[in-house]
C-alpha positions as a LaTeX table, in Angstrom:
\begin{tabular}{lrrr}
\hline
Residue & $x$ (\AA) & $y$ (\AA) & $z$ (\AA) \\
\hline
Ile1 & $-15.03$ & 5.68 & 5.12 \\
Arg2 & $-18.26$ & 3.87 & 4.28 \\
Arg3 & $-19.08$ & 3.20 & 7.93 \\
His4 & $-18.45$ & 6.74 & 9.11 \\
Phe5 & $-19.32$ & 9.07 & 6.24 \\
Asp6 & $-21.21$ & 7.16 & 3.53 \\
Ser7 & $-20.61$ & 4.72 & 0.70 \\
Ala8 & $-20.24$ & 7.26 & $-2.11$ \\
Ala9 & $-17.38$ & 6.19 & $-4.36$ \\
Trp10 & $-16.07$ & 9.75 & $-4.62$ \\
Arg11 & $-15.23$ & 9.76 & $-0.90$ \\
Ile12 & $-12.94$ & 6.74 & $-1.24$ \\
Ser13 & $-11.41$ & 8.27 & $-4.37$ \\
Ala14 & $-10.88$ & 11.58 & $-2.55$ \\
Ala15 & $-9.18$ & 9.83 & 0.38 \\
Gln16 & $-6.86$ & 7.84 & $-1.88$ \\
Thr17 & $-6.08$ & 10.93 & $-3.95$ \\
Ala18 & $-5.30$ & 12.92 & $-0.79$ \\
Val19 & $-2.84$ & 10.26 & 0.40 \\
Phe20 & $-1.22$ & 10.11 & $-3.06$ \\
Ala21 & $-1.01$ & 13.92 & $-3.30$ \\
Gly22 & 0.51 & 14.02 & 0.17 \\
Met23 & 3.10 & 11.44 & $-0.83$ \\
Ala24 & 3.96 & 13.46 & $-3.94$ \\
Ile25 & 4.33 & 16.65 & $-1.88$ \\
Gly26 & 6.38 & 14.78 & 0.73 \\
Gly27 & 8.58 & 13.28 & $-1.97$ \\
Leu28 & 9.28 & 16.73 & $-3.39$ \\
Ala29 & 10.04 & 18.03 & 0.11 \\
Val30 & 12.48 & 15.17 & 0.73 \\
Ser31 & 14.20 & 15.81 & $-2.61$ \\
Phe32 & 14.61 & 19.51 & $-1.81$ \\
Lys33 & 15.75 & 18.79 & 1.75 \\
Gly34 & 18.55 & 16.49 & 0.74 \\
Arg35 & 20.54 & 14.58 & 3.35 \\
Phe36 & 19.03 & 13.81 & 6.76 \\
Lys37 & 21.18 & 14.80 & 9.75 \\
Ser38 & 19.86 & 11.88 & 11.79 \\
Lys39 & 18.09 & 9.07 & 9.97 \\
Leu40 & 16.96 & 7.37 & 13.19 \\
Arg41 & 15.50 & 10.62 & 14.46 \\
Thr42 & 13.69 & 11.10 & 11.13 \\
Ile43 & 12.36 & 7.53 & 11.28 \\
Arg44 & 11.17 & 7.99 & 14.86 \\
Met45 & 9.65 & 11.41 & 14.25 \\
Ser46 & 7.81 & 10.32 & 11.10 \\
Gly47 & 6.59 & 7.20 & 12.92 \\
Phe48 & 5.38 & 9.42 & 15.75 \\
Leu49 & 3.58 & 11.72 & 13.29 \\
Val50 & 1.89 & 8.72 & 11.65 \\
Ala51 & 0.80 & 7.53 & 15.12 \\
Leu52 & $-0.59$ & 11.00 & 15.90 \\
Gly53 & $-2.37$ & 11.08 & 12.54 \\
Thr54 & $-3.89$ & 7.67 & 13.22 \\
Leu55 & $-4.95$ & 8.91 & 16.64 \\
Gly56 & $-6.53$ & 11.90 & 14.89 \\
Leu57 & $-8.48$ & 9.55 & 12.62 \\
Ala58 & $-9.68$ & 7.69 & 15.72 \\
Leu59 & $-10.80$ & 10.95 & 17.34 \\
Ile60 & $-12.73$ & 11.93 & 14.21 \\
Gly61 & $-14.62$ & 8.66 & 14.63 \\
Phe62 & $-15.02$ & 8.87 & 18.43 \\
Phe63 & $-16.53$ & 12.36 & 18.24 \\
Asp64 & $-18.61$ & 11.41 & 15.21 \\
Ser65 & $-17.28$ & 14.33 & 13.21 \\
Pro66 & $-19.18$ & 14.92 & 9.98 \\
Leu67 & $-16.21$ & 16.90 & 8.66 \\
Phe68 & $-15.05$ & 14.88 & 5.70 \\
Gly69 & $-12.71$ & 17.74 & 4.79 \\
Leu70 & $-10.87$ & 17.24 & 8.09 \\
Phe71 & $-10.49$ & 13.55 & 7.27 \\
Ile72 & $-9.07$ & 14.43 & 3.83 \\
Ala73 & $-6.66$ & 16.98 & 5.34 \\
Leu74 & $-5.42$ & 14.33 & 7.76 \\
Ala75 & $-5.01$ & 11.82 & 4.91 \\
Leu76 & $-3.00$ & 14.43 & 2.98 \\
Ala77 & $-0.79$ & 15.11 & 6.03 \\
Leu78 & $-0.21$ & 11.39 & 6.59 \\
Gly79 & 0.76 & 11.04 & 2.94 \\
Ile80 & 3.31 & 13.85 & 3.30 \\
Val81 & 5.02 & 11.98 & 6.16 \\
Val82 & 5.41 & 8.66 & 4.29 \\
Pro83 & 8.34 & 9.66 & 2.00 \\
Phe84 & 10.30 & 10.96 & 4.99 \\
Tyr85 & 9.97 & 7.57 & 6.68 \\
Thr86 & 10.69 & 5.42 & 3.63 \\
Thr87 & 13.62 & 7.52 & 2.45 \\
Ala88 & 15.22 & 7.59 & 5.90 \\
Val89 & 14.78 & 3.82 & 6.34 \\
Thr90 & 16.22 & 3.07 & 2.89 \\
Thr91 & 19.26 & 5.32 & 3.30 \\
Phe92 & 19.81 & 4.07 & 6.85 \\
Phe93 & 20.06 & 0.48 & 5.62 \\
Gln94 & 22.22 & 1.50 & 2.64 \\
Glu95 & 24.73 & 3.12 & 4.99 \\
Glu96 & 24.64 & 0.64 & 7.88 \\
Val97 & 24.53 & $-2.71$ & 6.05 \\
Glu98 & 27.61 & $-4.08$ & 4.29 \\
Lys99 & 27.28 & $-3.83$ & 0.51 \\
Ala100 & 27.59 & $-7.62$ & 0.17 \\
Tyr101 & 24.31 & $-7.98$ & 2.10 \\
His102 & 22.31 & $-5.19$ & 0.42 \\
Gly103 & 20.41 & $-7.57$ & $-1.88$ \\
Arg104 & 19.36 & $-9.84$ & 0.98 \\
Val105 & 18.45 & $-7.02$ & 3.34 \\
Phe106 & 16.47 & $-5.02$ & 0.78 \\
Ser107 & 14.71 & $-8.15$ & $-0.49$ \\
Leu108 & 13.61 & $-8.89$ & 3.05 \\
Leu109 & 12.66 & $-5.26$ & 3.69 \\
Tyr110 & 10.51 & $-5.01$ & 0.54 \\
Met111 & 9.01 & $-8.47$ & 1.13 \\
Ile112 & 7.86 & $-7.34$ & 4.58 \\
Gly113 & 6.56 & $-4.07$ & 3.13 \\
Ser114 & 4.67 & $-5.89$ & 0.39 \\
Ala115 & 3.11 & $-8.26$ & 2.90 \\
Ala116 & 2.01 & $-5.48$ & 5.26 \\
Ile117 & $-1.18$ & $-4.45$ & 3.45 \\
Pro118 & $-2.58$ & $-7.95$ & 2.76 \\
Leu119 & $-1.57$ & $-9.10$ & 6.25 \\
Gly120 & $-3.19$ & $-6.00$ & 7.75 \\
Ala121 & $-6.39$ & $-6.76$ & 5.83 \\
Ile122 & $-6.36$ & $-10.38$ & 7.01 \\
Ile123 & $-5.86$ & $-9.37$ & 10.64 \\
Phe124 & $-7.79$ & $-6.11$ & 10.92 \\
Gly125 & $-10.64$ & $-6.94$ & 8.51 \\
Pro126 & $-12.23$ & $-9.49$ & 10.87 \\
Leu127 & $-11.31$ & $-7.34$ & 13.90 \\
Ala128 & $-13.18$ & $-4.41$ & 12.32 \\
Asp129 & $-16.28$ & $-6.62$ & 12.23 \\
Leu130 & $-15.92$ & $-7.31$ & 15.97 \\
Phe131 & $-14.77$ & $-3.90$ & 17.25 \\
Pro132 & $-15.38$ & $-0.31$ & 16.16 \\
Ile133 & $-12.72$ & 0.89 & 13.73 \\
Thr134 & $-12.15$ & 3.94 & 15.91 \\
Ser135 & $-11.13$ & 1.66 & 18.78 \\
Leu136 & $-8.72$ & $-0.25$ & 16.54 \\
Leu137 & $-7.17$ & 3.01 & 15.33 \\
Phe138 & $-6.88$ & 4.30 & 18.89 \\
Phe139 & $-5.20$ & 1.16 & 20.25 \\
Thr140 & $-2.83$ & 0.72 & 17.30 \\
Ser141 & $-1.73$ & 4.36 & 17.46 \\
Ala142 & $-1.25$ & 4.10 & 21.24 \\
Ala143 & 0.81 & 0.92 & 20.75 \\
Gln144 & 2.94 & 2.65 & 18.10 \\
Ile145 & 3.58 & 5.62 & 20.40 \\
Leu146 & 4.54 & 3.24 & 23.22 \\
Ile147 & 6.93 & 1.32 & 20.94 \\
Leu148 & 8.51 & 4.59 & 19.79 \\
Leu149 & 9.01 & 5.79 & 23.37 \\
Val150 & 10.60 & 2.47 & 24.37 \\
Ser151 & 12.85 & 2.55 & 21.29 \\
Trp152 & 13.98 & 6.07 & 22.15 \\
Lys153 & 15.55 & 4.68 & 25.31 \\
Ser154 & 16.78 & 1.33 & 24.04 \\
Ile155 & 18.11 & 2.12 & 20.54 \\
Pro156 & 21.00 & 4.59 & 20.50 \\
Arg157 & 21.56 & 7.31 & 17.94 \\
Glu158 & 23.95 & 6.91 & 15.03 \\
Ser159 & 27.63 & 6.44 & 15.91 \\
Gly160 & 26.77 & 4.73 & 19.19 \\
Lys161 & 25.77 & 7.97 & 20.95 \\
Glu162 & 22.80 & 7.81 & 23.26 \\
Glu163 & 19.79 & 9.82 & 22.27 \\
Pro164 & 18.41 & 12.29 & 24.84 \\
Asp165 & 15.14 & 11.64 & 26.60 \\
Pro166 & 12.24 & 12.78 & 24.33 \\
Leu167 & 10.41 & 14.41 & 27.21 \\
\hline
\end{tabular}
């Protein structure tokens, strides 16, 4: 935010508030929606939406958009998607993993999730000093889209059924 818009503290606060508000809205939407028909499809679709949102952030930087409001709207939208992903992942593991292994699996899952932000800062902090942040956002979102497309073919749907081609 500081590199693209300016270093005013309110901009960082606004971005964090937008993500939080989006997560609250998304959480309410998930609670009203109830059960997911296909958890893997929800995981893939929310991952794809996050990748598109990250690509949108990169494009804001590439085109040097002064529209901070657009950035905030994108942060809000990304926040809305997060509860769909986390809820689908959690319920998927609850249903697919034997109850005797729930503690181990969820400990590992939350350990990985807790390590993601510090590990991301350790890896991408120095990279952001070497490369433009917009390039990092572009390449990471492209990599995520590629991984999702490969997983669509290689990981079947629930119940062992193959999932149709996304295109």
